[in-house]
mmCIF file of C-alpha atoms and ligand atoms in Angstrom:
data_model
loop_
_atom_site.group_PDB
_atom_site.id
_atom_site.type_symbol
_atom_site.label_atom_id
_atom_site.label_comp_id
_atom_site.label_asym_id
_atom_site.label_seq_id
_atom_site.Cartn_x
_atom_site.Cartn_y
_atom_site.Cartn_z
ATOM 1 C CA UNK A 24 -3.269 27.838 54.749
ATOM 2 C CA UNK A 25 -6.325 26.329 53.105
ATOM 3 C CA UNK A 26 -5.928 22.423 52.758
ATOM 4 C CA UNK A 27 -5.836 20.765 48.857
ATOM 5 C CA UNK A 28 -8.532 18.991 49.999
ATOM 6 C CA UNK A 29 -11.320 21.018 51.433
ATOM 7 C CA UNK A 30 -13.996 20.338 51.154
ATOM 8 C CA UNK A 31 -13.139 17.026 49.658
ATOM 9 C CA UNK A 32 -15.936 14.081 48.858
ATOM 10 C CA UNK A 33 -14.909 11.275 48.296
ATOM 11 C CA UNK A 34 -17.017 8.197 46.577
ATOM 12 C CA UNK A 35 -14.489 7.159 43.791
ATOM 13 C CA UNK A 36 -13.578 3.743 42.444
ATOM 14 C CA UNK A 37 -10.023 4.773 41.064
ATOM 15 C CA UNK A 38 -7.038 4.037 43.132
ATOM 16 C CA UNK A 39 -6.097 7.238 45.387
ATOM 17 C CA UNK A 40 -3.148 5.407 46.164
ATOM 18 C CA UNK A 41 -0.650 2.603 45.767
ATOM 19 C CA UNK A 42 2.106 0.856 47.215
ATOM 20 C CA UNK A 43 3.649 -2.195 46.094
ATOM 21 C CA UNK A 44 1.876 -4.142 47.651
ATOM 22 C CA UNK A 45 -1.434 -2.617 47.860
ATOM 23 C CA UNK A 46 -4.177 -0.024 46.276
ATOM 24 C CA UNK A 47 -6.158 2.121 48.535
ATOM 25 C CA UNK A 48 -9.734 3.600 47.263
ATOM 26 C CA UNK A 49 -12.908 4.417 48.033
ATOM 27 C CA UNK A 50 -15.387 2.020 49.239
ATOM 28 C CA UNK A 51 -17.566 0.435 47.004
ATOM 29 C CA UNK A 52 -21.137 -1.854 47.395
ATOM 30 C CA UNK A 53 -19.662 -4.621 46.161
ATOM 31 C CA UNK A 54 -17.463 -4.717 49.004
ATOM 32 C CA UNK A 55 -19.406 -5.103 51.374
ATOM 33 C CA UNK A 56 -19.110 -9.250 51.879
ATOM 34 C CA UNK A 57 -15.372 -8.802 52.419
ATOM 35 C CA UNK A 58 -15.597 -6.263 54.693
ATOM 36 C CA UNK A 59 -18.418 -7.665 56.891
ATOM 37 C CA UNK A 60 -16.496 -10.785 57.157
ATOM 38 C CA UNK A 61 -13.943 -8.737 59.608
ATOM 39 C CA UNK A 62 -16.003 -6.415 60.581
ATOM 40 C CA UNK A 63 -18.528 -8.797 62.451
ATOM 41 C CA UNK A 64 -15.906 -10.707 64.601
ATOM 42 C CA UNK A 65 -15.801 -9.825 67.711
ATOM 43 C CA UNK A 66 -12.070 -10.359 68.634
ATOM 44 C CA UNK A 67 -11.765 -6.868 66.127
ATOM 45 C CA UNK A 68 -13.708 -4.619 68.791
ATOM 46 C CA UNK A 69 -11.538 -6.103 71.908
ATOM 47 C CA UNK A 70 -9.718 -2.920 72.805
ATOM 48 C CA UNK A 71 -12.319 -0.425 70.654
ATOM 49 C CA UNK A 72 -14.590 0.226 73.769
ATOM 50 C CA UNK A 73 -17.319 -1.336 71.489
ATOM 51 C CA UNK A 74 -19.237 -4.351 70.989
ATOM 52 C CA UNK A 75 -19.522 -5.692 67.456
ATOM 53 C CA UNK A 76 -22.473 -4.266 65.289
ATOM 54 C CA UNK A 77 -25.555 -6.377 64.303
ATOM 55 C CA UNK A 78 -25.251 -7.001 60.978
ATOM 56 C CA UNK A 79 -27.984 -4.390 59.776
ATOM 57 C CA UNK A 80 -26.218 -2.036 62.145
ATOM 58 C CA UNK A 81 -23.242 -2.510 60.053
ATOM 59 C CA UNK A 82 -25.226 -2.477 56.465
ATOM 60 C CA UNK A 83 -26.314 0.593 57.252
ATOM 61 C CA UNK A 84 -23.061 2.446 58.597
ATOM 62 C CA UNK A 85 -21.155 1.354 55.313
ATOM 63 C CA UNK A 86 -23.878 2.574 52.918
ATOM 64 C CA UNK A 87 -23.449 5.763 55.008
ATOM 65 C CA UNK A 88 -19.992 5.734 54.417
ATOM 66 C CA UNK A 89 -19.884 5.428 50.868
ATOM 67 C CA UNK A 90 -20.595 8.977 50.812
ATOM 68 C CA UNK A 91 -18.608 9.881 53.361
ATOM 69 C CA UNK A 92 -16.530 13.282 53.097
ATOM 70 C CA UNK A 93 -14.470 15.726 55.050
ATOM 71 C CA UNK A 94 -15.828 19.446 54.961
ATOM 72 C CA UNK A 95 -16.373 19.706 58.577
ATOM 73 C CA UNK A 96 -14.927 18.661 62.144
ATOM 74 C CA UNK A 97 -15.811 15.148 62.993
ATOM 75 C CA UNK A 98 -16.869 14.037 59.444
ATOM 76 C CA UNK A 99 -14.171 11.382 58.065
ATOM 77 C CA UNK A 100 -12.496 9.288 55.381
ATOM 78 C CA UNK A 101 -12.270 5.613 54.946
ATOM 79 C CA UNK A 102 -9.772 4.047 52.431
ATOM 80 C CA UNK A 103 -10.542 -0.067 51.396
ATOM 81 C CA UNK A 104 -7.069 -1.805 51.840
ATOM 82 C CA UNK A 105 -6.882 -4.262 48.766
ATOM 83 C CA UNK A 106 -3.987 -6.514 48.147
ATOM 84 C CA UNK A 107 -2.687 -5.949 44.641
ATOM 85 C CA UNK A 108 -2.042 -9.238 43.794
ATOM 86 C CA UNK A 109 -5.705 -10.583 43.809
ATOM 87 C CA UNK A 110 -7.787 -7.890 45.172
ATOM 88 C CA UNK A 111 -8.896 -9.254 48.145
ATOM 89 C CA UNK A 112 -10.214 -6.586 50.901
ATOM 90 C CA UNK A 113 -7.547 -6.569 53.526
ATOM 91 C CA UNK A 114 -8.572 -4.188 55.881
ATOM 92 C CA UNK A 115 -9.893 -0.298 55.841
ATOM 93 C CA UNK A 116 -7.544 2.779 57.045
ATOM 94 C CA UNK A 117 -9.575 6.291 58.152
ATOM 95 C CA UNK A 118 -8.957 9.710 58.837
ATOM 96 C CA UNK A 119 -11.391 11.938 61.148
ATOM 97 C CA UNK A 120 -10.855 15.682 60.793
ATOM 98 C CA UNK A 121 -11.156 16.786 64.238
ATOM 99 C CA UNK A 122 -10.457 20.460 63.612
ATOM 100 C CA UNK A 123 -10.161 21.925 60.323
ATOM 101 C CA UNK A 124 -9.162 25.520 62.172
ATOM 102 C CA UNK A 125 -6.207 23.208 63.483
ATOM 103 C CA UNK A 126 -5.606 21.055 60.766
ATOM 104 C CA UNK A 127 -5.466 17.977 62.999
ATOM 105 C CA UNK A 128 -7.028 14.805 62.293
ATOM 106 C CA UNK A 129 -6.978 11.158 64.176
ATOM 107 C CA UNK A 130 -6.179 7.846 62.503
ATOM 108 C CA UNK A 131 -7.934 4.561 62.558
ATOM 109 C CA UNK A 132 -7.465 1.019 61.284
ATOM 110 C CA UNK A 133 -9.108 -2.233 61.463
ATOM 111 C CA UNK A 134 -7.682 -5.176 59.621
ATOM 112 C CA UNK A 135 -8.727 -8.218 58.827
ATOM 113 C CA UNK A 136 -7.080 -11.067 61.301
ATOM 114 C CA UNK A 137 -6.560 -13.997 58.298
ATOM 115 C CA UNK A 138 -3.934 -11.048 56.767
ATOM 116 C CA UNK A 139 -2.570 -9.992 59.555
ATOM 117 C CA UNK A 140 0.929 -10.142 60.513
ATOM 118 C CA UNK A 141 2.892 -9.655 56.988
ATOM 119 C CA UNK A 142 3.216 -5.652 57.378
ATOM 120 C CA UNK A 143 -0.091 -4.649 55.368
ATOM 121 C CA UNK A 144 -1.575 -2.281 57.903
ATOM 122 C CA UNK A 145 1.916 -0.878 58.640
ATOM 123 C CA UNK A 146 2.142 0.065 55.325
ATOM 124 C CA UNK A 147 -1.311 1.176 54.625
ATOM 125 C CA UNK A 148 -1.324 3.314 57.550
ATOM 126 C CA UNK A 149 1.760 4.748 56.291
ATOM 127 C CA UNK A 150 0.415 5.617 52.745
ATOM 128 C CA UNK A 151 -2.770 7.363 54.401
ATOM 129 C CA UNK A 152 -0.512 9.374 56.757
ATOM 130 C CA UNK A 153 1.485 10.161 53.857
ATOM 131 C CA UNK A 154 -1.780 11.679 51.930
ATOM 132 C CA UNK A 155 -2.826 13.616 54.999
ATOM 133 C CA UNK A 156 -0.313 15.513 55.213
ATOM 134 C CA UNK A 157 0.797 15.805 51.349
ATOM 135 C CA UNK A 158 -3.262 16.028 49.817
ATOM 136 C CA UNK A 159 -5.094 17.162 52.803
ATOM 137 C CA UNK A 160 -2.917 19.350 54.310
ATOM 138 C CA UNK A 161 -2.663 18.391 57.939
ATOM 139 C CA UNK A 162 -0.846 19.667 60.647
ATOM 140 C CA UNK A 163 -0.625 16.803 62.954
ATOM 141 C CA UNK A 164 -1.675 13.527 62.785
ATOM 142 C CA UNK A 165 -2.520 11.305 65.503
ATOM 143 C CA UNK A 166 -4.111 7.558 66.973
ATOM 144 C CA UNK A 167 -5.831 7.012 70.188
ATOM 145 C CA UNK A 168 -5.141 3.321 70.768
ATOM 146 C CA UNK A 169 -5.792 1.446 74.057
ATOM 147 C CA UNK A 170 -2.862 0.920 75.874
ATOM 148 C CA UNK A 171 -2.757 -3.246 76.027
ATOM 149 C CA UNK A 172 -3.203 -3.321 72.134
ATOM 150 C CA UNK A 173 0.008 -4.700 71.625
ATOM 151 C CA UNK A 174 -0.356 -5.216 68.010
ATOM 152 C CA UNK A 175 -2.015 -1.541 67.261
ATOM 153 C CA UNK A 176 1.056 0.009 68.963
ATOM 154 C CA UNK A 177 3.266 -2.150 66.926
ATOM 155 C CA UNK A 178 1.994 -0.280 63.348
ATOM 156 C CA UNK A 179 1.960 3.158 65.024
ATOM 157 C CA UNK A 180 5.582 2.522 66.643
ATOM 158 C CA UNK A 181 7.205 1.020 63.324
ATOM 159 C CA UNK A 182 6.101 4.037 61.772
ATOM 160 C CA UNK A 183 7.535 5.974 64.408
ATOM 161 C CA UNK A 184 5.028 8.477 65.765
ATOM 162 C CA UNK A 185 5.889 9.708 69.007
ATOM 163 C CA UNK A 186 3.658 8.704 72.670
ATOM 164 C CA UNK A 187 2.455 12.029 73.924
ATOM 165 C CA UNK A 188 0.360 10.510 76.726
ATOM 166 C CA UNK A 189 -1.072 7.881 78.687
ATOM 167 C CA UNK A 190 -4.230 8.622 80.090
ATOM 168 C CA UNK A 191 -5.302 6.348 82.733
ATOM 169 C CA UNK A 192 -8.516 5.318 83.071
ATOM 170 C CA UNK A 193 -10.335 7.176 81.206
ATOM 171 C CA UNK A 194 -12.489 4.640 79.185
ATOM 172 C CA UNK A 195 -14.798 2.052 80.794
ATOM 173 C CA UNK A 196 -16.591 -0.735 78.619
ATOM 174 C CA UNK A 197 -18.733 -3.522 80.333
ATOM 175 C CA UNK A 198 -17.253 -2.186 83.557
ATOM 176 C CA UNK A 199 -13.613 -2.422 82.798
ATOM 177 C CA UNK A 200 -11.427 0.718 83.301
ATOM 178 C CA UNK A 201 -8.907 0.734 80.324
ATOM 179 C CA UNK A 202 -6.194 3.051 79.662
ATOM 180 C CA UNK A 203 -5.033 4.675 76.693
ATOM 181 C CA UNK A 204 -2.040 5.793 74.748
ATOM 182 C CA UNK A 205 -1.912 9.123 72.272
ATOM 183 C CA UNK A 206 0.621 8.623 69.673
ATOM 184 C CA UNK A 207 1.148 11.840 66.897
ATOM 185 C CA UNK A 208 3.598 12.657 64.028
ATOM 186 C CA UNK A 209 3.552 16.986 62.788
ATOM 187 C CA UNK A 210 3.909 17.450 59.079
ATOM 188 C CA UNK A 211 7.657 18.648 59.578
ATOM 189 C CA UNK A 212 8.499 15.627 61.888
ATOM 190 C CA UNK A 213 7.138 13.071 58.968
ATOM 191 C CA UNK A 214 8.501 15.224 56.132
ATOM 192 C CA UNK A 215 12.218 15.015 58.003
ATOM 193 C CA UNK A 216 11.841 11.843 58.375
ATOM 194 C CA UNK A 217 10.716 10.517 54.525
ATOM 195 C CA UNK A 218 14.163 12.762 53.767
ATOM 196 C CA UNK A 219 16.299 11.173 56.180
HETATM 197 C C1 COA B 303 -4.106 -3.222 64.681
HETATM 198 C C2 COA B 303 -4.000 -4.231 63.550
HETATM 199 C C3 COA B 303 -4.373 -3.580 62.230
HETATM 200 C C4 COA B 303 -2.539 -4.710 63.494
HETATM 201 O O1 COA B 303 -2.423 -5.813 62.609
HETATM 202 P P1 COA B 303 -0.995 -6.482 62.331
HETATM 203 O O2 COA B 303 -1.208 -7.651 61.467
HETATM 204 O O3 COA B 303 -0.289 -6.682 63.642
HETATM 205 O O4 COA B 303 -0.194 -5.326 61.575
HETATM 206 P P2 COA B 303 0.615 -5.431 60.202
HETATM 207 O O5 COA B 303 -0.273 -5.898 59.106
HETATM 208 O O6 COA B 303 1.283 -4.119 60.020
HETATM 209 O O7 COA B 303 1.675 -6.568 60.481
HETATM 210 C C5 COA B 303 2.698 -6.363 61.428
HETATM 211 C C6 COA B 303 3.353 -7.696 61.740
HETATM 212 O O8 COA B 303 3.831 -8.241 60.503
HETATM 213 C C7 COA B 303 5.259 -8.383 60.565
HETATM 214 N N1 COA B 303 5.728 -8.067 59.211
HETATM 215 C C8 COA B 303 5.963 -9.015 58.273
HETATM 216 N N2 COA B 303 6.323 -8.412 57.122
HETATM 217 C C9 COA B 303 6.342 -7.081 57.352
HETATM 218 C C10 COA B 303 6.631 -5.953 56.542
HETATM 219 N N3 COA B 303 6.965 -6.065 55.262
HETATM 220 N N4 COA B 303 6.508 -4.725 57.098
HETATM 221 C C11 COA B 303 6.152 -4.572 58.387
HETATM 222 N N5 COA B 303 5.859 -5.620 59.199
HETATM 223 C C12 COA B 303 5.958 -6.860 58.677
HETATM 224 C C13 COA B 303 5.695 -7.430 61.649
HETATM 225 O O9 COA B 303 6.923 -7.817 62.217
HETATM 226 C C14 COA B 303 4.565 -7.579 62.637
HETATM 227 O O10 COA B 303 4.692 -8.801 63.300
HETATM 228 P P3 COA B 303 4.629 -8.893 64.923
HETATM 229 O O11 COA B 303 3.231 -8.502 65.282
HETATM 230 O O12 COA B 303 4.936 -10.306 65.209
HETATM 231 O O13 COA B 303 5.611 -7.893 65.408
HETATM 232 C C15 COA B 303 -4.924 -5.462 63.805
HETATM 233 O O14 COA B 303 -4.516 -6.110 64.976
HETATM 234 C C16 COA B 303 -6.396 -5.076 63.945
HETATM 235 O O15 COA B 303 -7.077 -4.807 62.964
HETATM 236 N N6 COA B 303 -6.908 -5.087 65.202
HETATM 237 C C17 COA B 303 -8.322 -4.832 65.472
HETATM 238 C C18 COA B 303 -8.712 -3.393 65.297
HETATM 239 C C19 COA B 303 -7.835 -2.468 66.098
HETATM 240 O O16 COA B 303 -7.565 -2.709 67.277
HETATM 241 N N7 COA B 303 -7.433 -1.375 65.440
HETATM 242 C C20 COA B 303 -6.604 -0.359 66.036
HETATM 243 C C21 COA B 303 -7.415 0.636 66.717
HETATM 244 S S1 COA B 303 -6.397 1.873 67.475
#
């Protein structure tokens, strides 16, 4: 089966998708002040193995991004999270193709911490799920998420994806051994489920 969206770029401004509470679209230039002003704190990169970016660092990643598209294993897709009630930039959603011959790719979501805790990246995750699987075509979608992120595992488990492992140890940042967790939905698992 060949994928709807293959290869697929992906600079638009219109709305690839809605909720009621939120659009998701492309990234644009004019975004960038609301997005640096989460994406520079360092309490976002605690359990991401990373430190923050210098800001430059991060100028230049998200004018890479804008042109960001899917045709290949490893390249990826980044959806802005806007609330629809006044626009504001809530937090970005991403899918990585890592394998096209498998039609798997990996979710990845980084919020902004003044909206957190009212359900937005729960429900943004679950609308960009929704397109990989019903646009792209995926097999199997899954998250890598570090296994003390409480409040990563509580999106991925309120949308019910299932833990397929724990890996222990297998990440070290500034010396620290950290574990992680593999969470994963299949098409058919996610499809059952919407019908349920
Ligand atoms: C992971 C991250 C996006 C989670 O943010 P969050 O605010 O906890 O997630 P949500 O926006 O889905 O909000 C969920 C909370 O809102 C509550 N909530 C309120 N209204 C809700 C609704 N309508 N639907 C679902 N949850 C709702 C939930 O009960 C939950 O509260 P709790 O944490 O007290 O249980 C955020 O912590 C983050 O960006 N972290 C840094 C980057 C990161 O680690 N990313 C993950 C990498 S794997």
């Amino acid at each position: 089966m060949i994928p709807l969206g293959f290869p697929m770029t992906f600079t638009s401004a219109e709305p690839l998708a809605s909720t009621e509470r939120l659009i998701l679209r492309g990234f644009m230039p004019e975004d960038f002040e609301a997005y640096s002003a989460y994406r520079l704190l360092p309490s976002i990169y605690r359990f991401l193995y990373r430190d923050p970016p210098s800001a430059e660092a991060l100028r230049e990643h998200f004018d890479a991004s804008l042109d960001s598209h899917f045709s290949e294993d490893g390249g990826s897709l980044r959806w802005a999270v806007l609330r629809r009630e006044d626009g504001a930039l809530l937090g970005d959603v991403s899918l990585k193709l890592t394998s096209k011959a498998a039609l798997q790719a990996e979710i990845g979501y980084i919020f902004n911490p003044a909206y957190a805790g009212k359900g937005y990246a729960t429900e943004a995750v679950r609308t960009v799920i929704d397109l990989g699987f019903s646009t792209f075509g995926f097999h199997r979608i899954f998250a890598r998420l570090d296994a003390q992120n409480t409040a990563s595992i509580g999106v991925i488990e309120r949308l019910g994806l299932r833990r397929e492992a724990h890996l222990i140890e297998n990440d070290r940042f500034n010396g620290v051994w950290g574990d992680e967790y593999i969470y994963a939905v299949l098409s058919r698992e996610w499809a059952d489920r919407a019908g349920a």
